N, CA, C and O atoms as a Tinker XYZ file with bonds, in Angstrom:
   436  protein
     1  N    103.874000  -14.112000  151.000000    73     2
     2  CA   104.118000  -14.725000  149.171000    64     1     3
     3  C    103.788000  -13.466000  148.513000    63     2     4     5
     4  O    104.210000  -13.578000  147.362000    81     3
     5  N    103.378000  -12.604000  148.629000    73     3     6
     6  CA   103.161000  -11.056000  147.936000    64     5     7
     7  C    104.770000  -10.666000  147.762000    63     6     8     9
     8  O    105.435000  -10.655000  146.727000    81     7
     9  N    105.147000  -10.367000  149.047000    73     7    10
    10  CA   106.509000   -9.706000  149.082000    64     9    11
    11  C    107.534000  -10.287000  148.149000    63    10    12    13
    12  O    108.303000   -9.705000  147.384000    81    11
    13  N    107.346000  -11.731000  148.416000    73    11    14
    14  CA   108.281000  -12.856000  147.716000    64    13    15
    15  C    108.180000  -12.513000  146.225000    63    14    16    17
    16  O    109.083000  -12.265000  145.426000    81    15
    17  N    106.894000  -12.560000  146.060000    73    15    18
    18  CA   106.670000  -12.300000  144.331000    64    17    19
    19  C    107.494000  -11.153000  143.816000    63    18    20    21
    20  O    108.369000  -11.186000  142.951000    81    19
    21  N    107.062000  -10.167000  144.488000    73    19    22
    22  CA   107.535000   -8.854000  144.032000    64    21    23
    23  C    109.016000   -8.595000  144.196000    63    22    24    25
    24  O    109.558000   -7.887000  143.347000    81    23
    25  N    109.819000   -9.149000  145.314000    73    23    26
    26  CA   111.196000   -9.792000  145.231000    64    25    27
    27  C    111.544000  -10.531000  143.539000    63    26    28    29
    28  O    112.205000  -10.229000  142.546000    81    27
    29  N    111.008000  -11.192000  143.806000    73    27    30
    30  CA   111.154000  -12.124000  142.173000    64    29    31
    31  C    111.081000  -11.358000  140.943000    63    30    32    33
    32  O    111.641000  -11.543000  139.863000    81    31
    33  N    110.425000  -10.625000  141.258000    73    31    34
    34  CA   109.844000  -10.038000  140.041000    64    33    35
    35  C    110.954000   -8.894000  139.535000    63    34    36    37
    36  O    111.273000   -8.602000  138.383000    81    35
    37  N    111.442000   -8.334000  140.838000    73    35    38
    38  CA   112.339000   -7.169000  140.354000    64    37    39
    39  C    113.635000   -8.022000  140.175000    63    38    40    41
    40  O    114.414000   -7.416000  139.440000    81    39
    41  N    114.139000   -9.234000  140.600000    73    39    42
    42  CA   115.316000   -9.744000  140.213000    64    41    43
    43  C    115.043000  -10.590000  138.488000    63    42    44    45
    44  O    116.085000  -11.013000  137.988000    81    43
    45  N    114.135000  -10.744000  137.909000    73    43    46
    46  CA   113.668000  -11.041000  136.719000    64    45    47
    47  C    114.035000  -10.021000  135.934000    63    46    48    49
    48  O    114.546000  -10.158000  134.822000    81    47
    49  N    113.712000   -8.644000  136.650000    73    47    50
    50  CA   113.666000   -7.113000  135.535000    64    49    51
    51  C    115.379000   -6.769000  135.860000    63    50    52    53
    52  O    116.050000   -6.002000  135.169000    81    51
    53  N    115.718000   -7.268000  136.659000    73    51    54
    54  CA   117.247000   -6.974000  136.745000    64    53    55
    55  C    118.214000   -8.218000  135.826000    63    54    56    57
    56  O    119.405000   -8.146000  135.524000    81    55
    57  N    117.531000   -8.992000  135.621000    73    55    58
    58  CA   118.026000  -10.287000  134.563000    64    57    59
    59  C    117.904000   -9.461000  133.594000    63    58    60    61
    60  O    118.959000   -9.050000  133.111000    81    59
    61  N    116.748000   -9.016000  133.072000    73    59    62
    62  CA   116.791000   -8.453000  131.308000    64    61    63
    63  C    117.679000   -7.217000  131.340000    63    62    64    65
    64  O    118.395000   -6.867000  130.402000    81    63
    65  N    117.538000   -6.436000  132.795000    73    63    66
    66  CA   118.595000   -5.043000  132.346000    64    65    67
    67  C    120.361000   -5.852000  131.939000    63    66    68    69
    68  O    121.277000   -5.451000  131.221000    81    67
    69  N    120.256000   -6.691000  132.512000    73    67    70
    70  CA   121.949000   -7.769000  132.241000    64    69    71
    71  C    122.062000   -8.255000  130.793000    63    70    72    73
    72  O    123.195000   -8.569000  130.429000    81    71
    73  N    121.062000   -8.364000  129.914000    73    71    74
    74  CA   121.470000   -9.104000  128.712000    64    73    75
    75  C    121.810000   -8.266000  128.074000    63    74    76    77
    76  O    121.489000   -7.100000  128.302000    81    75
    77  N    122.687000   -8.694000  126.926000    73    75    78
    78  CA   123.132000   -7.828000  125.403000    64    77    79
    79  C    122.350000   -7.988000  124.578000    63    78    80    81
    80  O    121.979000   -9.132000  124.314000    81    79
    81  N    121.846000   -6.881000  123.901000    73    79    82
    82  CA   121.219000   -6.801000  122.827000    64    81    83
    83  C    121.795000   -5.631000  121.779000    63    82    84    85
    84  O    122.447000   -4.712000  122.273000    81    83
    85  N    121.610000   -5.651000  120.644000    73    83    86
    86  CA   122.053000   -4.901000  119.616000    64    85    87
    87  C    120.699000   -3.770000  119.244000    63    86    88    89
    88  O    119.698000   -4.034000  118.577000    81    87
    89  N    121.044000   -2.478000  119.902000    73    87    90
    90  CA   119.953000   -1.729000  119.559000    64    89    91
    91  C    118.933000   -1.739000  120.119000    63    90    92    93
    92  O    119.089000   -1.485000  121.313000    81    91
    93  N    117.443000   -1.995000  119.704000    73    91    94
    94  CA   116.118000   -1.996000  120.191000    64    93    95
    95  C    115.815000   -3.813000  119.810000    63    94    96    97
    96  O    116.006000   -4.293000  118.693000    81    95
    97  N    115.318000   -4.605000  121.021000    73    95    98
    98  CA   115.079000   -5.961000  120.356000    64    97    99
    99  C    113.497000   -6.532000  121.169000    63    98   100   101
   100  O    113.072000   -6.149000  122.259000    81    99
   101  N    113.114000   -7.139000  120.602000    73    99   102
   102  CA   111.857000   -7.511000  121.250000    64   101   103
   103  C    112.341000   -8.439000  122.172000    63   102   104   105
   104  O    113.486000   -8.887000  122.118000    81   103
   105  N    111.441000   -8.776000  123.093000    73   103   106
   106  CA   111.895000   -9.630000  124.327000    64   105   107
   107  C    111.787000  -11.140000  123.575000    63   106   108   109
   108  O    112.399000  -11.941000  124.282000    81   107
   109  N    111.362000  -11.637000  122.683000    73   107   110
   110  CA   111.281000  -13.045000  122.362000    64   109   111
   111  C    113.143000  -13.006000  121.521000    63   110   112   113
   112  O    113.776000  -14.024000  121.243000    81   111
   113  N    113.523000  -11.886000  121.341000    73   111   114
   114  CA   114.796000  -12.319000  120.513000    64   113   115
   115  C    115.862000  -12.061000  121.465000    63   114   116   117
   116  O    116.994000  -12.479000  121.220000    81   115
   117  N    115.587000  -11.349000  122.630000    73   115   118
   118  CA   116.527000  -11.029000  123.476000    64   117   119
   119  C    116.541000  -12.789000  124.126000    63   118   120   121
   120  O    117.524000  -13.528000  124.073000    81   119
   121  N    115.457000  -13.083000  124.596000    73   119   122
   122  CA   115.864000  -14.503000  125.400000    64   121   123
   123  C    116.234000  -15.340000  124.452000    63   122   124   125
   124  O    117.016000  -16.164000  124.926000    81   123
   125  N    115.956000  -15.572000  122.905000    73   123   126
   126  CA   116.681000  -16.535000  121.729000    64   125   127
   127  C    118.176000  -16.301000  122.207000    63   126   128   129
   128  O    119.026000  -17.132000  122.527000    81   127
   129  N    118.234000  -14.944000  122.159000    73   127   130
   130  CA   119.845000  -14.882000  122.101000    64   129   131
   131  C    120.611000  -15.619000  123.667000    63   130   132   133
   132  O    121.666000  -16.249000  123.732000    81   131
   133  N    119.792000  -15.321000  124.635000    73   131   134
   134  CA   120.347000  -15.363000  126.014000    64   133   135
   135  C    120.433000  -17.043000  126.234000    63   134   136   137
   136  O    121.251000  -17.549000  127.002000    81   135
   137  N    119.386000  -17.884000  125.375000    73   135   138
   138  CA   119.280000  -19.231000  125.325000    64   137   139
   139  C    120.671000  -19.947000  125.015000    63   138   140   141
   140  O    121.254000  -20.850000  125.616000    81   139
   141  N    121.033000  -19.152000  123.747000    73   139   142
   142  CA   122.512000  -19.742000  122.953000    64   141   143
   143  C    123.477000  -19.596000  123.816000    63   142   144   145
   144  O    124.420000  -20.366000  123.633000    81   143
   145  N    123.609000  -18.576000  125.056000    73   143   146
   146  CA   124.610000  -18.709000  125.892000    64   145   147
   147  C    124.663000  -19.658000  126.970000    63   146   148   149
   148  O    123.707000  -20.241000  127.481000    81   147
   149  N    125.926000  -19.756000  127.274000    73   147   150
   150  CA   126.244000  -20.875000  128.364000    64   149   151
   151  C    125.943000  -20.254000  129.504000    63   150   152   153
   152  O    125.796000  -19.034000  129.583000    81   151
   153  N    125.814000  -21.196000  130.627000    73   151   154
   154  CA   125.396000  -20.569000  132.309000    64   153   155
   155  C    124.131000  -20.022000  132.600000    63   154   156   157
   156  O    123.182000  -20.554000  132.025000    81   155
   157  N    123.916000  -19.149000  133.307000    73   155   158
   158  CA   122.863000  -18.078000  133.808000    64   157   159
   159  C    122.030000  -17.777000  133.231000    63   158   160   161
   160  O    120.837000  -18.058000  133.344000    81   159
   161  N    122.849000  -16.825000  132.151000    73   159   162
   162  CA   121.927000  -15.972000  130.868000    64   161   163
   163  C    120.930000  -17.507000  130.222000    63   162   164   165
   164  O    119.701000  -17.560000  130.264000    81   163
   165  N    121.693000  -18.451000  129.751000    73   163   166
   166  CA   120.802000  -19.446000  129.165000    64   165   167
   167  C    119.734000  -19.841000  130.088000    63   166   168   169
   168  O    118.552000  -19.705000  129.773000    81   167
   169  N    120.128000  -20.357000  131.293000    73   167   170
   170  CA   119.130000  -21.044000  132.083000    64   169   171
   171  C    118.013000  -19.840000  132.738000    63   170   172   173
   172  O    116.894000  -20.102000  133.180000    81   171
   173  N    118.598000  -18.578000  132.670000    73   171   174
   174  CA   117.413000  -17.243000  132.969000    64   173   175
   175  C    116.488000  -17.202000  131.885000    63   174   176   177
   176  O    115.288000  -17.024000  132.095000    81   175
   177  N    116.815000  -17.307000  131.093000    73   175   178
   178  CA   116.036000  -17.333000  129.616000    64   177   179
   179  C    114.872000  -18.206000  129.609000    63   178   180   181
   180  O    113.678000  -17.922000  129.513000    81   179
   181  N    115.573000  -19.535000  129.754000    73   179   182
   182  CA   114.683000  -20.471000  129.731000    64   181   183
   183  C    113.536000  -20.632000  130.640000    63   182   184   185
   184  O    112.394000  -20.957000  130.314000    81   183
   185  N    114.080000  -20.301000  132.100000    73   183   186
   186  CA   112.781000  -20.152000  133.038000    64   185   187
   187  C    111.684000  -19.149000  132.890000    63   186   188   189
   188  O    110.489000  -19.281000  133.158000    81   187
   189  N    112.469000  -17.896000  132.304000    73   187   190
   190  CA   111.386000  -16.921000  131.838000    64   189   191
   191  C    110.388000  -17.307000  131.099000    63   190   192   193
   192  O    109.192000  -17.216000  131.378000    81   191
   193  N    110.994000  -17.855000  129.900000    73   191   194
   194  CA   110.010000  -18.092000  128.878000    64   193   195
   195  C    109.082000  -19.207000  129.354000    63   194   196   197
   196  O    108.027000  -19.334000  128.732000    81   195
   197  N    109.308000  -19.948000  130.271000    73   195   198
   198  CA   108.061000  -20.991000  131.039000    64   197   199
   199  C    107.121000  -20.323000  131.946000    63   198   200   201
   200  O    105.963000  -20.605000  132.255000    81   199
   201  N    108.071000  -19.165000  132.370000    73   199   202
   202  CA   106.920000  -18.240000  133.181000    64   201   203
   203  C    105.943000  -17.374000  132.357000    63   202   204   205
   204  O    104.807000  -17.092000  132.740000    81   203
   205  N    106.528000  -16.951000  131.107000    73   203   206
   206  CA   105.754000  -16.104000  130.384000    64   205   207
   207  C    104.710000  -17.008000  129.619000    63   206   208   209
   208  O    103.753000  -16.439000  129.094000    81   207
   209  N    104.819000  -18.233000  129.532000    73   207   210
   210  CA   104.233000  -19.151000  128.657000    64   209   211
   211  C    103.261000  -19.802000  129.554000    63   210   212   213
   212  O    102.666000  -20.763000  129.066000    81   211
   213  N    102.963000  -19.452000  130.840000    73   211   214
   214  CA   101.676000  -19.575000  131.580000    64   213   215
   215  C    102.040000  -20.675000  132.712000    63   214   216   217
   216  O    101.202000  -20.954000  133.570000    81   215
   217  N    103.594000  -21.426000  132.683000    73   215   218
   218  CA   103.985000  -22.550000  133.213000    64   217   219
   219  C    104.443000  -22.730000  134.648000    63   218   220   221
   220  O    104.849000  -23.705000  135.279000    81   219
   221  N    104.206000  -21.245000  134.993000    73   219   222
   222  CA   104.697000  -21.081000  136.491000    64   221   223
   223  C    106.108000  -20.544000  136.361000    63   222   224   225
   224  O    106.701000  -20.386000  135.294000    81   223
   225  N    106.769000  -20.173000  138.072000    73   223   226
   226  CA   108.158000  -20.016000  137.811000    64   225   227
   227  C    109.087000  -21.259000  138.578000    63   226   228   229
   228  O    108.892000  -21.606000  139.743000    81   227
   229  N    109.950000  -21.745000  137.829000    73   227   230
   230  CA   110.793000  -22.613000  138.254000    64   229   231
   231  C    111.667000  -22.151000  139.042000    63   230   232   233
   232  O    111.442000  -20.964000  139.281000    81   231
   233  N    112.785000  -22.647000  139.683000    73   231   234
   234  CA   113.812000  -22.666000  140.423000    64   233   235
   235  C    115.239000  -23.862000  139.599000    63   234   236   237
   236  O    115.208000  -24.979000  139.082000    81   235
   237  N    116.041000  -23.108000  139.802000    73   235   238
   238  CA   117.362000  -24.080000  139.210000    64   237   239
   239  C    117.707000  -24.736000  140.182000    63   238   240   241
   240  O    117.817000  -24.069000  141.210000    81   239
   241  N    118.017000  -26.239000  140.301000    73   239   242
   242  CA   118.230000  -26.858000  141.441000    64   241   243
   243  C    119.454000  -27.935000  141.038000    63   242   244   245
   244  O    119.850000  -28.042000  139.878000    81   243
   245  N    119.951000  -28.648000  142.053000    73   243   246
   246  CA   121.224000  -29.675000  141.251000    64   245   247
   247  C    120.305000  -30.664000  140.541000    63   246   248   249
   248  O    120.811000  -31.250000  139.584000    81   247
   249  N    118.686000  -31.027000  140.934000    73   247   250
   250  CA   118.130000  -32.270000  140.290000    64   249   251
   251  C    117.145000  -31.604000  139.434000    63   250   252   253
   252  O    115.994000  -32.039000  139.459000    81   251
   253  N    117.489000  -30.425000  138.540000    73   251   254
   254  CA   116.829000  -29.519000  137.363000    64   253   255
   255  C    115.626000  -28.530000  137.987000    63   254   256   257
   256  O    115.537000  -28.083000  139.130000    81   255
   257  N    115.019000  -28.402000  137.209000    73   255   258
   258  CA   114.170000  -27.147000  137.358000    64   257   259
   259  C    112.998000  -27.810000  138.455000    63   258   260   261
   260  O    112.432000  -28.901000  138.383000    81   259
   261  N    112.884000  -26.913000  139.309000    73   259   262
   262  CA   111.425000  -27.462000  140.381000    64   261   263
   263  C    110.642000  -25.902000  140.521000    63   262   264   265
   264  O    110.999000  -24.725000  140.578000    81   263
   265  N    109.413000  -26.644000  140.536000    73   263   266
   266  CA   108.618000  -25.490000  140.524000    64   265   267
   267  C    108.557000  -24.740000  142.076000    63   266   268   269
   268  O    108.667000  -25.294000  143.170000    81   267
   269  N    108.383000  -23.562000  141.834000    73   267   270
   270  CA   108.489000  -22.511000  143.062000    64   269   271
   271  C    106.770000  -22.029000  143.190000    63   270   272   273
   272  O    106.234000  -21.112000  142.567000    81   271
   273  N    106.190000  -22.872000  144.101000    73   271   274
   274  CA   104.966000  -23.065000  144.539000    64   273   275
   275  C    104.520000  -21.781000  145.032000    63   274   276   277
   276  O    103.407000  -21.476000  144.604000    81   275
   277  N    105.170000  -20.762000  145.967000    73   275   278
   278  CA   104.777000  -19.880000  146.959000    64   277   279
   279  C    104.775000  -18.538000  145.883000    63   278   280   281
   280  O    104.523000  -17.438000  146.374000    81   279
   281  N    105.041000  -18.632000  144.509000    73   279   282
   282  CA   105.553000  -17.595000  143.472000    64   281   283
   283  C    103.918000  -17.399000  142.950000    63   282   284   285
   284  O    103.342000  -18.369000  142.458000    81   283
   285  N    103.353000  -16.334000  143.066000    73   283   286
   286  CA   102.107000  -15.878000  142.822000    64   285   287
   287  C    102.252000  -15.518000  140.980000    63   286   288   289
   288  O    102.735000  -14.401000  140.797000    81   287
   289  N    102.004000  -16.079000  140.019000    73   287   290
   290  CA   101.968000  -15.739000  138.854000    64   289   291
   291  C    100.994000  -14.385000  138.526000    63   290   292   293
   292  O    101.560000  -13.367000  138.127000    81   291
   293  N     99.773000  -14.390000  138.671000    73   291   294
   294  CA    98.859000  -13.587000  138.392000    64   293   295
   295  C     99.520000  -11.774000  138.957000    63   294   296   297
   296  O     99.416000  -10.712000  138.344000    81   295
   297  N    100.247000  -12.089000  140.479000    73   295   298
   298  CA   100.954000  -10.751000  140.735000    64   297   299
   299  C    102.069000   -9.870000  140.028000    63   298   300   301
   300  O    102.395000   -8.700000  139.828000    81   299
   301  N    102.583000  -11.662000  139.685000    73   299   302
   302  CA   103.757000  -10.996000  138.406000    64   301   303
   303  C    103.142000  -10.586000  136.927000    63   302   304   305
   304  O    103.670000   -9.723000  136.226000    81   303
   305  N    102.243000  -11.142000  136.639000    73   303   306
   306  CA   101.625000  -10.437000  135.795000    64   305   307
   307  C    101.003000   -9.153000  135.670000    63   306   308   309
   308  O    100.922000   -8.517000  134.619000    81   307
   309  N    100.461000   -8.713000  137.063000    73   307   310
   310  CA    99.860000   -7.522000  136.894000    64   309   311
   311  C    100.881000   -6.283000  137.084000    63   310   312   313
   312  O    100.547000   -5.106000  137.217000    81   311
   313  N    102.366000   -6.865000  137.068000    73   311   314
   314  CA   103.488000   -5.497000  137.176000    64   313   315
   315  C    104.097000   -5.843000  135.607000    63   314   316   317
   316  O    104.423000   -4.806000  135.030000    81   315
   317  N    104.266000   -6.801000  134.988000    73   315   318
   318  CA   104.843000   -7.238000  133.386000    64   317   319
   319  C    103.691000   -6.888000  132.551000    63   318   320   321
   320  O    103.885000   -6.826000  131.337000    81   319
   321  N    102.497000   -6.644000  133.025000    73   319   322
   322  CA   101.565000   -5.824000  131.742000    64   321   323
   323  C    101.585000   -4.541000  131.695000    63   322   324   325
   324  O    101.046000   -4.124000  130.670000    81   323
   325  N    102.017000   -3.665000  132.439000    73   323   326
   326  CA   102.419000   -2.404000  132.917000    64   325   327
   327  C    103.467000   -2.414000  132.013000    63   326   328   329
   328  O    103.135000   -1.767000  131.019000    81   327
   329  N    104.671000   -2.896000  131.914000    73   327   330
   330  CA   105.695000   -2.691000  131.265000    64   329   331
   331  C    105.564000   -2.613000  129.740000    63   330   332   333
   332  O    104.875000   -3.362000  129.048000    81   331
   333  N    106.378000   -1.526000  129.291000    73   331   334
   334  CA   106.557000   -1.343000  127.793000    64   333   335
   335  C    108.058000   -1.809000  127.392000    63   334   336   337
   336  O    108.368000   -2.638000  126.537000    81   335
   337  N    108.805000   -1.142000  128.141000    73   335   338
   338  CA   110.429000   -2.052000  127.403000    64   337   339
   339  C    111.338000   -1.504000  128.843000    63   338   340   341
   340  O    111.192000   -0.628000  129.696000    81   339
   341  N    112.187000   -2.422000  128.580000    73   339   342
   342  CA   113.501000   -2.448000  129.800000    64   341   343
   343  C    114.453000   -1.887000  129.129000    63   342   344   345
   344  O    114.730000   -2.178000  127.966000    81   343
   345  N    115.117000   -0.901000  129.925000    73   343   346
   346  CA   116.597000   -0.456000  129.422000    64   345   347
   347  C    117.771000   -1.078000  129.983000    63   346   348   349
   348  O    118.066000   -0.815000  131.149000    81   347
   349  N    118.504000   -1.897000  129.279000    73   347   350
   350  CA   119.716000   -2.545000  129.364000    64   349   351
   351  C    120.670000   -1.891000  130.375000    63   350   352   353
   352  O    120.310000   -0.773000  130.743000    81   351
   353  N    121.913000   -2.403000  130.944000    73   351   354
   354  CA   122.598000   -1.662000  131.214000    64   353   355
   355  C    123.743000   -0.916000  130.379000    63   354   356   357
   356  O    124.528000   -0.040000  130.744000    81   355
   357  N    123.587000   -1.537000  129.162000    73   355   358
   358  CA   124.185000   -0.823000  128.177000    64   357   359
   359  C    123.345000    0.376000  127.549000    63   358   360   361
   360  O    123.922000    1.197000  126.836000    81   359
   361  N    122.161000    0.465000  127.778000    73   359   362
   362  CA   121.260000    1.785000  127.227000    64   361   363
   363  C    120.598000    1.049000  126.373000    63   362   364   365
   364  O    119.802000    1.812000  125.827000    81   363
   365  N    120.473000   -0.080000  125.922000    73   363   366
   366  CA   119.654000   -0.704000  124.747000    64   365   367
   367  C    118.544000   -0.947000  125.192000    63   366   368   369
   368  O    118.304000   -0.728000  126.379000    81   367
   369  N    117.585000   -1.465000  124.332000    73   367   370
   370  CA   115.853000   -1.257000  124.719000    64   369   371
   371  C    115.147000   -2.673000  124.406000    63   370   372   373
   372  O    114.887000   -2.976000  123.242000    81   371
   373  N    114.881000   -3.431000  125.358000    73   371   374
   374  CA   114.336000   -4.604000  125.266000    64   373   375
   375  C    112.946000   -4.483000  125.128000    63   374   376   377
   376  O    112.532000   -4.196000  126.251000    81   375
   377  N    111.902000   -4.558000  124.257000    73   375   378
   378  CA   110.064000   -4.423000  124.013000    64   377   379
   379  C    109.593000   -5.643000  124.711000    63   378   380   381
   380  O    110.040000   -6.745000  124.395000    81   379
   381  N    108.672000   -5.486000  125.687000    73   379   382
   382  CA   108.355000   -6.021000  126.789000    64   381   383
   383  C    106.983000   -6.781000  125.980000    63   382   384   385
   384  O    106.926000   -8.010000  125.978000    81   383
   385  N    106.298000   -6.262000  125.553000    73   383   386
   386  CA   105.051000   -6.814000  125.305000    64   385   387
   387  C    104.831000   -8.300000  124.791000    63   386   388   389
   388  O    104.930000   -8.359000  123.565000    81   387
   389  N    104.627000   -9.216000  125.252000    73   387   390
   390  CA   104.623000  -10.817000  124.422000    64   389   391
   391  C    103.178000  -11.082000  124.699000    63   390   392   393
   392  O    102.532000  -10.468000  125.548000    81   391
   393  N    102.590000  -12.273000  123.738000    73   391   394
   394  CA   101.647000  -12.584000  124.128000    64   393   395
   395  C    101.941000  -14.065000  124.431000    63   394   396   397
   396  O    102.917000  -14.693000  124.021000    81   395
   397  N    100.812000  -14.589000  125.318000    73   395   398
   398  CA   101.226000  -15.994000  125.624000    64   397   399
   399  C    101.393000  -16.916000  124.591000    63   398   400   401
   400  O    102.081000  -17.925000  124.748000    81   399
   401  N    100.785000  -16.639000  123.480000    73   399   402
   402  CA   101.026000  -17.383000  122.456000    64   401   403
   403  C    102.367000  -16.933000  121.892000    63   402   404   405
   404  O    102.916000  -17.902000  121.368000    81   403
   405  N    102.753000  -16.349000  121.845000    73   403   406
   406  CA   104.375000  -15.870000  121.334000    64   405   407
   407  C    105.227000  -16.797000  122.195000    63   406   408   409
   408  O    105.958000  -17.676000  121.738000    81   407
   409  N    105.002000  -16.411000  123.942000    73   407   410
   410  CA   105.558000  -17.091000  124.806000    64   409   411
   411  C    105.504000  -18.913000  124.631000    63   410   412   413
   412  O    106.494000  -19.621000  124.814000    81   411
   413  N    104.649000  -19.238000  124.390000    73   411   414
   414  CA   104.375000  -20.534000  124.104000    64   413   415
   415  C    105.302000  -21.159000  122.953000    63   414   416   417
   416  O    105.820000  -22.273000  123.027000    81   415
   417  N    105.423000  -20.330000  121.951000    73   415   418
   418  CA   106.305000  -20.866000  120.821000    64   417   419
   419  C    107.852000  -20.670000  121.062000    63   418   420   421
   420  O    108.696000  -21.269000  120.395000    81   419
   421  N    108.156000  -19.772000  122.081000    73   419   422
   422  CA   109.511000  -19.638000  122.316000    64   421   423
   423  C    109.853000  -20.954000  123.071000    63   422   424   425
   424  O    110.849000  -21.573000  122.696000    81   423
   425  N    109.016000  -21.494000  124.236000    73   423   426
   426  CA   109.497000  -22.800000  124.693000    64   425   427
   427  C    109.193000  -23.999000  124.073000    63   426   428   429
   428  O    109.527000  -25.042000  124.635000    81   427
   429  N    108.462000  -24.038000  122.724000    73   427   430
   430  CA   108.378000  -24.784000  122.108000    64   429   431
   431  C    109.655000  -25.254000  121.016000    63   430   432   433
   432  O    109.872000  -26.382000  120.573000    81   431
   433  N    110.343000  -24.087000  120.778000    73   431   434
   434  CA   111.802000  -23.974000  120.307000    64   433   435
   435  C    112.974000  -24.681000  121.087000    63   434   436
   436  O    114.133000  -24.575000  120.689000    81   435
């Protein structure tokens, strides 16, 4: 389960690297912009917002979002909380620090 969680954590970071932002953006801004897109970026942003809000990890299935029970949020947050920023593929920066309160506001919108 630890290896699975670390693998998914890497996939999440790769997702962030693929987002399009102008200049430097807070993660809240990057995820809000991604949610406006159709397809994978919008869905990925919704899933990441839920994870950051403490709801756990969800997988997109034909029946909607389903919880991924073998994912360990505690291990994910050990890695996540050490990050300051992520550079996108185009060299822009996404600032990572986010409080659980801020994440809760994202999922409410």
